[in-house]
mmCIF file of N, CA and C in Angstrom:
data_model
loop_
_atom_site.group_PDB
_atom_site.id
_atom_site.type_symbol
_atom_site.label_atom_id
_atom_site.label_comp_id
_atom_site.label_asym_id
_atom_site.label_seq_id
_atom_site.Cartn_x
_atom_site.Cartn_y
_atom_site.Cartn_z
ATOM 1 N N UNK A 228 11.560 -22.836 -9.238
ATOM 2 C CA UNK A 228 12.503 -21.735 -9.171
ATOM 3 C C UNK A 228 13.910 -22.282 -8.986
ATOM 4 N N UNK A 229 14.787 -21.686 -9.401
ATOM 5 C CA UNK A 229 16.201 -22.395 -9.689
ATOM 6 C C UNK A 229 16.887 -21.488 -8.903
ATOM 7 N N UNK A 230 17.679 -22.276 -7.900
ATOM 8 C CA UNK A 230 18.743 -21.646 -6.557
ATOM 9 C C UNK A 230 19.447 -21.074 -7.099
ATOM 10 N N UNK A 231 20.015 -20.005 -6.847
ATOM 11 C CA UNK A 231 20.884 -19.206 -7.426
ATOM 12 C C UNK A 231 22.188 -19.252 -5.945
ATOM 13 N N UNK A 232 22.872 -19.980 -5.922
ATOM 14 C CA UNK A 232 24.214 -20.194 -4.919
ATOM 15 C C UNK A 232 25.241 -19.284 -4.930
ATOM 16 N N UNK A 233 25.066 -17.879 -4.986
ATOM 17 C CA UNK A 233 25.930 -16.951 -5.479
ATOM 18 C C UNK A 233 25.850 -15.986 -4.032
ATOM 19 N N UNK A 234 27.365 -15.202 -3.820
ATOM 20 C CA UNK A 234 27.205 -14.767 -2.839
ATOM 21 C C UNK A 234 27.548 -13.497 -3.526
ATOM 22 N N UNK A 235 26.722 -12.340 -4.802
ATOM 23 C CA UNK A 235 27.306 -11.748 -5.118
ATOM 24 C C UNK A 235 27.554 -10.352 -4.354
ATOM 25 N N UNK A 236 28.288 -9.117 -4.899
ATOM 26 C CA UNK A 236 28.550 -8.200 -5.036
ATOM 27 C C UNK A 236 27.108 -7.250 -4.103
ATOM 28 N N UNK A 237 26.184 -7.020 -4.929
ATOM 29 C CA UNK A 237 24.844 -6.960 -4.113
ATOM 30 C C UNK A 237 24.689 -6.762 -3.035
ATOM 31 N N UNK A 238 24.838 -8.349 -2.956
ATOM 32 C CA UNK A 238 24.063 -8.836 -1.399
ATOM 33 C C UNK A 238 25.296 -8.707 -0.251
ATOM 34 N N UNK A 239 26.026 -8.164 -0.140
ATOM 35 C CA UNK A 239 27.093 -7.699 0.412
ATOM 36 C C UNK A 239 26.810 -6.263 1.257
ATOM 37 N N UNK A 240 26.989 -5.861 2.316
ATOM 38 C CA UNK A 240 26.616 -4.892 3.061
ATOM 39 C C UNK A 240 27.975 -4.298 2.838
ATOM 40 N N UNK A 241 28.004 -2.912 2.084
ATOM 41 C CA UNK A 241 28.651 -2.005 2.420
ATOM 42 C C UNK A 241 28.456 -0.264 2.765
ATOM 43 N N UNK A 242 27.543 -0.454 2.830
ATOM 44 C CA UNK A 242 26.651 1.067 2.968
ATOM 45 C C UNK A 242 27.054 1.599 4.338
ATOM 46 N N UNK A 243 28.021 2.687 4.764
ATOM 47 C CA UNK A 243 28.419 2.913 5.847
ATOM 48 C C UNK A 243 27.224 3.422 6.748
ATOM 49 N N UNK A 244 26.504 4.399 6.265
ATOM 50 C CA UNK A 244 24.973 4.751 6.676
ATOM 51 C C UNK A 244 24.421 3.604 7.365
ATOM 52 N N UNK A 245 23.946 2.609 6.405
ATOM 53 C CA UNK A 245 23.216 1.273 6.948
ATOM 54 C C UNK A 245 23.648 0.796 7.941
ATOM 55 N N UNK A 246 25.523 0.575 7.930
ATOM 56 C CA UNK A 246 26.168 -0.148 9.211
ATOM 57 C C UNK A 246 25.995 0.243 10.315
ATOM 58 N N UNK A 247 26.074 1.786 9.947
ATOM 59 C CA UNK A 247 26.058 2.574 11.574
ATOM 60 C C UNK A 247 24.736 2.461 11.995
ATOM 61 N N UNK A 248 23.547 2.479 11.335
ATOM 62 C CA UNK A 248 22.153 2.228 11.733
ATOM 63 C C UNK A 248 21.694 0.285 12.631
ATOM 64 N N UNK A 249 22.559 -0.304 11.703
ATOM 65 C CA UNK A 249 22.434 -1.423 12.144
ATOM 66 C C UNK A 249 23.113 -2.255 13.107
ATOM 67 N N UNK A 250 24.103 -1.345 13.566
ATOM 68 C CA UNK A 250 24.642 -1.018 14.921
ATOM 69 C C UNK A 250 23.851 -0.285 16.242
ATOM 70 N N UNK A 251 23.256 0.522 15.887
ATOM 71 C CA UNK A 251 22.936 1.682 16.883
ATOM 72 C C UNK A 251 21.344 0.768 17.158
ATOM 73 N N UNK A 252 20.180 0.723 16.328
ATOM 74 C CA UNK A 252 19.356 0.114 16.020
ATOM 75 C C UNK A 252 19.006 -0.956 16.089
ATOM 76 N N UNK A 253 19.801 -1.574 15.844
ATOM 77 C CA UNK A 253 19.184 -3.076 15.147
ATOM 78 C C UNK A 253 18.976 -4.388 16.516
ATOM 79 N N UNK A 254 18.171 -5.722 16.141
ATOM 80 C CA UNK A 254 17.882 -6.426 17.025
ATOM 81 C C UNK A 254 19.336 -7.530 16.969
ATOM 82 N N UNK A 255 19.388 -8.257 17.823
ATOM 83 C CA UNK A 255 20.441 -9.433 18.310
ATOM 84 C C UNK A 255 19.867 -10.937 18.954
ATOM 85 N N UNK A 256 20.530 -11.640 17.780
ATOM 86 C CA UNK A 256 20.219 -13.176 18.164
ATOM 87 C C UNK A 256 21.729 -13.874 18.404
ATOM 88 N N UNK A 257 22.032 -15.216 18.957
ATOM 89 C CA UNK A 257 23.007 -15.663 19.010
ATOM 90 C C UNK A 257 22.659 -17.231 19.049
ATOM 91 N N UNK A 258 23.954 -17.878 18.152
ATOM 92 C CA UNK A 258 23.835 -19.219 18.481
ATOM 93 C C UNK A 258 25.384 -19.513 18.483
ATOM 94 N N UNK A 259 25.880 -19.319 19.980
ATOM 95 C CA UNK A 259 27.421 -19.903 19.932
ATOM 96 C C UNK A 259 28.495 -20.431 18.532
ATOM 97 N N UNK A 260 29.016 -20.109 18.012
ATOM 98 C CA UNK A 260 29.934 -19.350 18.096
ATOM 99 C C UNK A 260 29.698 -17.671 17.637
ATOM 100 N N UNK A 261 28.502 -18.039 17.041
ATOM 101 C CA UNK A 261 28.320 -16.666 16.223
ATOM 102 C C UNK A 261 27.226 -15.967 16.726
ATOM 103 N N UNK A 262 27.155 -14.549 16.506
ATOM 104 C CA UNK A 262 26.084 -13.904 16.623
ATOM 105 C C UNK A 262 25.425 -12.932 15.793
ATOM 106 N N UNK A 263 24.216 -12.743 15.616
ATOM 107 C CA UNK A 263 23.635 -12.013 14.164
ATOM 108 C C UNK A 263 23.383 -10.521 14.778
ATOM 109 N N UNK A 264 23.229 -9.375 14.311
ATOM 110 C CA UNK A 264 22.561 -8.292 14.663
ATOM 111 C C UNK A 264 21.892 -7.974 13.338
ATOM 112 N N UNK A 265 21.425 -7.728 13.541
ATOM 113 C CA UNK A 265 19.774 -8.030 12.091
ATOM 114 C C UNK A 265 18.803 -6.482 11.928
ATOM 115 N N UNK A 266 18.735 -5.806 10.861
ATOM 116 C CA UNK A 266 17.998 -4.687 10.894
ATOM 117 C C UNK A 266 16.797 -4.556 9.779
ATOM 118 N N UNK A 267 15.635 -4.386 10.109
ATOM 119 C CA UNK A 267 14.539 -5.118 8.714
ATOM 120 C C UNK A 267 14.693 -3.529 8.317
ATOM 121 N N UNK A 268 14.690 -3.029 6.777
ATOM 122 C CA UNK A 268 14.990 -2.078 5.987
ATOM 123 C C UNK A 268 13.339 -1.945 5.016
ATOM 124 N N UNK A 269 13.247 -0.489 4.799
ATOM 125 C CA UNK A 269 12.425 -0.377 3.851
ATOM 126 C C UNK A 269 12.233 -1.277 2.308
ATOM 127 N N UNK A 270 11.703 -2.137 1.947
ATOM 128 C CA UNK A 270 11.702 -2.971 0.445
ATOM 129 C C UNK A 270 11.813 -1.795 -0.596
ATOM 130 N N UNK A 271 12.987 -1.937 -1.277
ATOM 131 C CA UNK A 271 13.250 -0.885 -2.580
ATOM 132 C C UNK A 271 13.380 -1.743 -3.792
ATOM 133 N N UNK A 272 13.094 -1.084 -5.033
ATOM 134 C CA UNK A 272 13.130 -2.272 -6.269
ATOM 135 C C UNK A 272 14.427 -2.253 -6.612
ATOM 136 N N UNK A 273 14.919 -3.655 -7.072
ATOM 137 C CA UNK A 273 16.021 -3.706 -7.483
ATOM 138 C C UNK A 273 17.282 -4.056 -6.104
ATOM 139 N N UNK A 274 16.680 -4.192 -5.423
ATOM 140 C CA UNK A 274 17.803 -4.370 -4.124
ATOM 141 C C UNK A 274 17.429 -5.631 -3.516
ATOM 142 N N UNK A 275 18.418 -6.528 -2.965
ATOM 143 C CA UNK A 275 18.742 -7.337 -2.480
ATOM 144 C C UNK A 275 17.691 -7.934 -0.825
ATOM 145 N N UNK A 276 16.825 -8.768 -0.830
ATOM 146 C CA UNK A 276 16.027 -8.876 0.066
ATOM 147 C C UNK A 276 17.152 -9.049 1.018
ATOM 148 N N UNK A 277 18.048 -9.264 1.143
ATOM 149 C CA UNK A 277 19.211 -9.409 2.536
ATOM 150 C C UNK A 277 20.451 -9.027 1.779
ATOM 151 N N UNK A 278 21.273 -7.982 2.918
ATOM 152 C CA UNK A 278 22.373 -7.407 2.965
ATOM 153 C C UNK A 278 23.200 -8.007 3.900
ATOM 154 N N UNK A 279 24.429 -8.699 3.719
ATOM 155 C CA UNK A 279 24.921 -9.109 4.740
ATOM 156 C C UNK A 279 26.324 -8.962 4.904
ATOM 157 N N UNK A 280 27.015 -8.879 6.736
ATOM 158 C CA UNK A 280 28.266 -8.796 6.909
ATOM 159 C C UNK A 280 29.197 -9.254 7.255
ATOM 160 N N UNK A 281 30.221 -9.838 6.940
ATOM 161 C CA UNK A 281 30.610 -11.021 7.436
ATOM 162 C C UNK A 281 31.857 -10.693 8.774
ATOM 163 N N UNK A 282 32.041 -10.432 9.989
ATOM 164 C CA UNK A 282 32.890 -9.822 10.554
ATOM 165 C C UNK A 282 33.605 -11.031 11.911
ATOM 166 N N UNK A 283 34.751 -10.882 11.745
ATOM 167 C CA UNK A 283 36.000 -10.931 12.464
ATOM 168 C C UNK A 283 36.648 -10.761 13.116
ATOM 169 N N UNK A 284 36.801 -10.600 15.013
ATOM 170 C CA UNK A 284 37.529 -9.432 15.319
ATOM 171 C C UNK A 284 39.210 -10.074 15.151
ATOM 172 N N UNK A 285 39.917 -8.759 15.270
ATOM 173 C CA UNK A 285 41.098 -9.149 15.257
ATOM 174 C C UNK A 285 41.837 -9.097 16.271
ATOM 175 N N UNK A 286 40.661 -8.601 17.852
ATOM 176 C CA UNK A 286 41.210 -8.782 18.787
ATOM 177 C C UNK A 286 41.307 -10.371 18.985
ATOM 178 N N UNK A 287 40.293 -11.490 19.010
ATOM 179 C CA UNK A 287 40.370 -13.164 19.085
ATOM 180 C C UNK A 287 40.863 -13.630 17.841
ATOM 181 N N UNK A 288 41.313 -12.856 16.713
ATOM 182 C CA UNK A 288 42.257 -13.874 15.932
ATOM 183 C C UNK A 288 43.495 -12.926 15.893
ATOM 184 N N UNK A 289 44.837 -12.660 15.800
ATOM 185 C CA UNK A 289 45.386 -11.758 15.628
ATOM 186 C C UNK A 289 46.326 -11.362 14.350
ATOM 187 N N UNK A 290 46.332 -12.899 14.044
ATOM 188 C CA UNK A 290 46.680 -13.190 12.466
ATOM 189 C C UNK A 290 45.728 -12.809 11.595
ATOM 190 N N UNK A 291 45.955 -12.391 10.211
ATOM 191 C CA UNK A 291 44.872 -12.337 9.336
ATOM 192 C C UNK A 291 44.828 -13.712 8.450
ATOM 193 N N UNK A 292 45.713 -14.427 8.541
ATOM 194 C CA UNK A 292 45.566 -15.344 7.804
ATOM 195 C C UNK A 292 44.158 -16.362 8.464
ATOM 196 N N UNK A 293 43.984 -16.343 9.574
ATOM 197 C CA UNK A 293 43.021 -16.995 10.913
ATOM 198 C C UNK A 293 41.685 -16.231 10.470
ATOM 199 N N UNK A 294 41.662 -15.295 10.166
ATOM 200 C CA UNK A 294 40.527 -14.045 10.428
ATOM 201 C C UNK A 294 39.817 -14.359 9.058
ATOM 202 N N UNK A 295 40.819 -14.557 8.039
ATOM 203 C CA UNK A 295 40.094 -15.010 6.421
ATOM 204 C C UNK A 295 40.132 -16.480 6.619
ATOM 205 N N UNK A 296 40.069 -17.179 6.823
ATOM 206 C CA UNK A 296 40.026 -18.753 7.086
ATOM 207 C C UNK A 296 38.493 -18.520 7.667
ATOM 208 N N UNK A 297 37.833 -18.022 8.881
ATOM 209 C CA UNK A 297 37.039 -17.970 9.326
ATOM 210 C C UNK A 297 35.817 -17.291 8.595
ATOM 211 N N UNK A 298 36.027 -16.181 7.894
ATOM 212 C CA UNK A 298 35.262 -15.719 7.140
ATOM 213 C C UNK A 298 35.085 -16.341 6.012
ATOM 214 N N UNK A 299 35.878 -16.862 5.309
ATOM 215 C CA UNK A 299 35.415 -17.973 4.029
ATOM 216 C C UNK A 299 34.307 -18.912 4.511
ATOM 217 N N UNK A 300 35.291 -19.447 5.570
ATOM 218 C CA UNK A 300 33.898 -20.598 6.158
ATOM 219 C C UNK A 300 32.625 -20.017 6.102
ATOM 220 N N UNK A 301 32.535 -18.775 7.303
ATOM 221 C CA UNK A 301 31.377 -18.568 7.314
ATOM 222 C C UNK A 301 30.389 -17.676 5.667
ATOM 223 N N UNK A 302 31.429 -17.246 4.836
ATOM 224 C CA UNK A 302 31.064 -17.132 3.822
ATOM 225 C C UNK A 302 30.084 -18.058 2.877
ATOM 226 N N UNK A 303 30.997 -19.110 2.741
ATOM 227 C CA UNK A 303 30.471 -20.711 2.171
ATOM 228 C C UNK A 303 29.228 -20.837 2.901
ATOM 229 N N UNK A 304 29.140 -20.860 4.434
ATOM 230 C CA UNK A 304 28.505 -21.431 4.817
ATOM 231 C C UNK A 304 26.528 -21.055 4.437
ATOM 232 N N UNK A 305 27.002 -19.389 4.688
ATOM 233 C CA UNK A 305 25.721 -18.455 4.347
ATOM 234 C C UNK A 305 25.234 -18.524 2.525
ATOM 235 N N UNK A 306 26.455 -18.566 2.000
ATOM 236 C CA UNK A 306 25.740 -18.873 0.623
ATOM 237 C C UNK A 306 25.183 -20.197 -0.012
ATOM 238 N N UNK A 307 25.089 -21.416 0.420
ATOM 239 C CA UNK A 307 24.694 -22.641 0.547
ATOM 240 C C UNK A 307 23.714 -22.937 1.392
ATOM 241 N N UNK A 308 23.242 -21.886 2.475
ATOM 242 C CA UNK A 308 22.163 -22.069 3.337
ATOM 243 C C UNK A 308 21.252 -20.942 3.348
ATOM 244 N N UNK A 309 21.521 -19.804 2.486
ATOM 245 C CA UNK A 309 20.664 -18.604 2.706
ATOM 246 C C UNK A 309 18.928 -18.783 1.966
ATOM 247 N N UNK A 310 18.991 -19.794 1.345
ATOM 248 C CA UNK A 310 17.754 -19.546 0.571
ATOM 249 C C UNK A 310 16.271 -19.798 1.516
ATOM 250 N N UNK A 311 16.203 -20.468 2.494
ATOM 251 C CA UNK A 311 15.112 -20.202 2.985
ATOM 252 C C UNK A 311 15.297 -19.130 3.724
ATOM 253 N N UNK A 312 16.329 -18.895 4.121
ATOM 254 C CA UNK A 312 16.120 -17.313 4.954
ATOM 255 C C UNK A 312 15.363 -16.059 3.871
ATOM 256 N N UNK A 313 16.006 -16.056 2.438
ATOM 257 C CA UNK A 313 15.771 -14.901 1.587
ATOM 258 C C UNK A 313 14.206 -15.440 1.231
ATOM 259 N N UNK A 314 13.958 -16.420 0.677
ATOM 260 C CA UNK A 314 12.607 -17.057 0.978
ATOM 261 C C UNK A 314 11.309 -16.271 1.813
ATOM 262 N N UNK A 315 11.768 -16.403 2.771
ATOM 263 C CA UNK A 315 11.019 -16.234 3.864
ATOM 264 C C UNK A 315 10.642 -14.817 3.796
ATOM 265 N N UNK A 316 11.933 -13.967 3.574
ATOM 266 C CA UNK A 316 11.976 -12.720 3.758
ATOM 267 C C UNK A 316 11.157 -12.265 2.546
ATOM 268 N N UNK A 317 11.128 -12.291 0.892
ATOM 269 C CA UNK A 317 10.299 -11.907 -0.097
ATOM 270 C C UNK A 317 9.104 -12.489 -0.114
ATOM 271 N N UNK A 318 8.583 -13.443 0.823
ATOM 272 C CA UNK A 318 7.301 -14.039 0.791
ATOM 273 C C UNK A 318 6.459 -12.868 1.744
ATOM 274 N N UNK A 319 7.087 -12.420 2.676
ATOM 275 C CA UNK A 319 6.781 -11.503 3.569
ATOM 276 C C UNK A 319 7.329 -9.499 2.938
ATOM 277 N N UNK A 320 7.559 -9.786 1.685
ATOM 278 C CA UNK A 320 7.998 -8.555 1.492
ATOM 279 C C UNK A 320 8.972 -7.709 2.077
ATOM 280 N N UNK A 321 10.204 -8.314 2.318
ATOM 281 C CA UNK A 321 11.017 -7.902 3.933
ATOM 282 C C UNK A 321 12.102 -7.640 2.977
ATOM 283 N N UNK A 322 13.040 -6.864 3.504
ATOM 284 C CA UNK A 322 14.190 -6.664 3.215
ATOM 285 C C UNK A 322 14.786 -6.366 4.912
ATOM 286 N N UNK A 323 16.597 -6.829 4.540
ATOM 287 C CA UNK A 323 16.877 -6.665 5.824
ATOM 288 C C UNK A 323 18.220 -6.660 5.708
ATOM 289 N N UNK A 324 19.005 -5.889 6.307
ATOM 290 C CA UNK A 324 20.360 -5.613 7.094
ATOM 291 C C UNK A 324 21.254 -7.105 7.629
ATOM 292 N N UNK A 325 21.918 -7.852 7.441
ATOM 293 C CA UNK A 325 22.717 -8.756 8.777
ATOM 294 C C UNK A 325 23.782 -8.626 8.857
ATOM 295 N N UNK A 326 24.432 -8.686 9.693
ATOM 296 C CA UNK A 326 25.955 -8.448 10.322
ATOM 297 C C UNK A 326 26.192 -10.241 10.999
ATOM 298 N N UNK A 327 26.955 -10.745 10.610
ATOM 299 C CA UNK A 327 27.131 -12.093 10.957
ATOM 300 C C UNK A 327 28.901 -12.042 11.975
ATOM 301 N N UNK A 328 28.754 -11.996 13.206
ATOM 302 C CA UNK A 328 30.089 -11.754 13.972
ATOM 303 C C UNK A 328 30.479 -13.408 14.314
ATOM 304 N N UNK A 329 31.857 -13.634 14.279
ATOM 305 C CA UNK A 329 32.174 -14.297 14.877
ATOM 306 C C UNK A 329 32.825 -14.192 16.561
ATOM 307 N N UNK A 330 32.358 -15.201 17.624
ATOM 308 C CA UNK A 330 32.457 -14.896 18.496
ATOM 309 C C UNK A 330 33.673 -15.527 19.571
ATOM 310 N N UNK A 331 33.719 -16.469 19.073
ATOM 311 C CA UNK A 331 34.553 -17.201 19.876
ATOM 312 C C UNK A 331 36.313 -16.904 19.429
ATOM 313 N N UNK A 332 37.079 -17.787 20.261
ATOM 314 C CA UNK A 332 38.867 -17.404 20.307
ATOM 315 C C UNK A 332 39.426 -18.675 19.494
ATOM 316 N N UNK A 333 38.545 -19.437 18.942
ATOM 317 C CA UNK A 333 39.338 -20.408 18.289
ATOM 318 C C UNK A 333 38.546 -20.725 16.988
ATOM 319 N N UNK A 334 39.069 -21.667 16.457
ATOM 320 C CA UNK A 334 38.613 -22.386 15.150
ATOM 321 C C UNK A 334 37.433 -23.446 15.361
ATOM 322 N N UNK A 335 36.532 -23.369 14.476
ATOM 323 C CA UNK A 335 35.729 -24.561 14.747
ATOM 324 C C UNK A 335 35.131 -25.197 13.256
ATOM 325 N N UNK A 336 35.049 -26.068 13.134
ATOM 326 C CA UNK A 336 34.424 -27.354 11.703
ATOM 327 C C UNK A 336 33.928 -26.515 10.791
ATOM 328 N N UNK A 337 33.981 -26.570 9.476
ATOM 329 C CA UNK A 337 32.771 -25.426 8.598
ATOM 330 C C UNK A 337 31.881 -26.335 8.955
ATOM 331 N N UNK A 338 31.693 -27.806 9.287
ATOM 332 C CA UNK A 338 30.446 -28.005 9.177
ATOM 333 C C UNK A 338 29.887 -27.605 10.504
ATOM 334 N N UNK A 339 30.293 -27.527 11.660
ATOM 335 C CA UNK A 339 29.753 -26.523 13.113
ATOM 336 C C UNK A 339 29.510 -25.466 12.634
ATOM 337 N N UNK A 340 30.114 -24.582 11.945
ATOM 338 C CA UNK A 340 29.676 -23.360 11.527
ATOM 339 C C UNK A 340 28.600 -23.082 10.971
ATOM 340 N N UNK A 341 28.254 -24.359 9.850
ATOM 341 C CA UNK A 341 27.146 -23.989 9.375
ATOM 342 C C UNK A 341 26.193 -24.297 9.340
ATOM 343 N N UNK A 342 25.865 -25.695 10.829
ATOM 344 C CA UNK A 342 24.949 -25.869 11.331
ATOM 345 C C UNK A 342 24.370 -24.934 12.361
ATOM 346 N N UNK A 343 25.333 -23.964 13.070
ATOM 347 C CA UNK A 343 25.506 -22.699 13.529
ATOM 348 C C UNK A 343 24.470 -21.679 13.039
ATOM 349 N N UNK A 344 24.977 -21.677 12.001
ATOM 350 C CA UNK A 344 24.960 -20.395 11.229
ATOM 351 C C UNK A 344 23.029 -20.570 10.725
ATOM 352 N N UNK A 345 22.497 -22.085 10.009
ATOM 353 C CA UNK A 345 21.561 -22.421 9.789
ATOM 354 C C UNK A 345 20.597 -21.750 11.358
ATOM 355 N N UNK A 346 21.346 -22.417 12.312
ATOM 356 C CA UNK A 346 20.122 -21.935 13.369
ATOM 357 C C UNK A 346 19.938 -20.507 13.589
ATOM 358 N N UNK A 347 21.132 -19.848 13.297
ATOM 359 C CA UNK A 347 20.793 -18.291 13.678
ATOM 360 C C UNK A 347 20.129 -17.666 12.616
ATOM 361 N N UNK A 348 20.286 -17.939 11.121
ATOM 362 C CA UNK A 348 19.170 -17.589 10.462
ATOM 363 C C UNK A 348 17.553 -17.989 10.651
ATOM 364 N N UNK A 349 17.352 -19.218 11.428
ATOM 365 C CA UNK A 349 16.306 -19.435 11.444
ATOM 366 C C UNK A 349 15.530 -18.866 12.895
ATOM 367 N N UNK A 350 16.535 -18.525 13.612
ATOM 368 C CA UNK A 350 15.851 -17.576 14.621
ATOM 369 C C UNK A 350 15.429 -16.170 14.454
ATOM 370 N N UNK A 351 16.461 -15.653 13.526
ATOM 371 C CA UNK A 351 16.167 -14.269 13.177
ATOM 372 C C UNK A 351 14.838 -14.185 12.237
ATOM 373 N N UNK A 352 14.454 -15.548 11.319
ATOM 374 C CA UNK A 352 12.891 -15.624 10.682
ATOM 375 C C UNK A 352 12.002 -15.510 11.599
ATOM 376 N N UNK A 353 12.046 -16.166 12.886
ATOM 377 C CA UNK A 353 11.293 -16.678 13.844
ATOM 378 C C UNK A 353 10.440 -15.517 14.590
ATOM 379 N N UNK A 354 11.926 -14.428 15.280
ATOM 380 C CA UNK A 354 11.391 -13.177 15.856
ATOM 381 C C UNK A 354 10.637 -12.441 14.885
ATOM 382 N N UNK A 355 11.566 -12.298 13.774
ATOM 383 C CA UNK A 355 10.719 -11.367 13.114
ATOM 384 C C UNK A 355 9.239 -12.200 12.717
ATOM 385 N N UNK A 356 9.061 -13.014 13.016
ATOM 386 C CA UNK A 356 7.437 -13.548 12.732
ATOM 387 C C UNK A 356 6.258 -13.065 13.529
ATOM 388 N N UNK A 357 7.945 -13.272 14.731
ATOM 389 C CA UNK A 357 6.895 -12.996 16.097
ATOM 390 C C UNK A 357 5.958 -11.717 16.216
ATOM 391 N N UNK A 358 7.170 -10.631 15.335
ATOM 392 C CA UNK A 358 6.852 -9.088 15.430
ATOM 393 C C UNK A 358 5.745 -8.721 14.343
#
């Protein structure tokens, strides 16, 4: 099967419905700097085994130029590392919600980020295994 490294349009969470559900609802993992809130969704055809969000506050950055610097990273980071997460998830028939927050007040390495970022996807496989 041939990786598809694309972070398209899709797989992008914008469904205001979904957000507010996956807010109110949804479970929470964390691996310093970042933290996931994760919501497993009914499997529909044609839709994206993971929806995801990439968020910022602008209370700890106050610049936007800081706020998109951080989200690229963590952008890059999720589309170069998502495939065993989505993996995991269509082997199990799963579809699912993520909200990816950044947490901390400063800047840190894309490559911290996305050794970061690797572990919090692989915890959010983990629970949901558990369940």
């Amino acid at each position: 099967m041939e990786n598809n490294n694309k972070f398209t349009k899709s797989e992008r969470l914008s469904r205001k419905s979904v957000i507010e559900r996956l807010y109110t609802e949804g479970r929470s993992v964390a691996a310093f700097p970042l933290r996931a809130v994760y919501l497993p969704l009914a499997p529909e055809e044609g839709e994206p085994a993971v929806s995801v969000l990439i968020a910022v506050s602008k209370k700890r950055f106050r610049h936007a130029v800081d706020r998109n610097l951080v989200k690229r990273r963590l952008r890059e980071a999720y589309r170069l590392n998502k495939h065993p997460f989505v993996e995991a998830l269509q082997q199990n028939g799963r579809r699912m919600a993520v909200s990816i927050l950044y947490l901390d007040k400063q800047h840190h390495s894309y490559s911290h980020l996305q050794a970061r970022l690797r572990k919090l996807l692989q915890m959010i496989i983990s629970k949901e295994a558990e369940q």
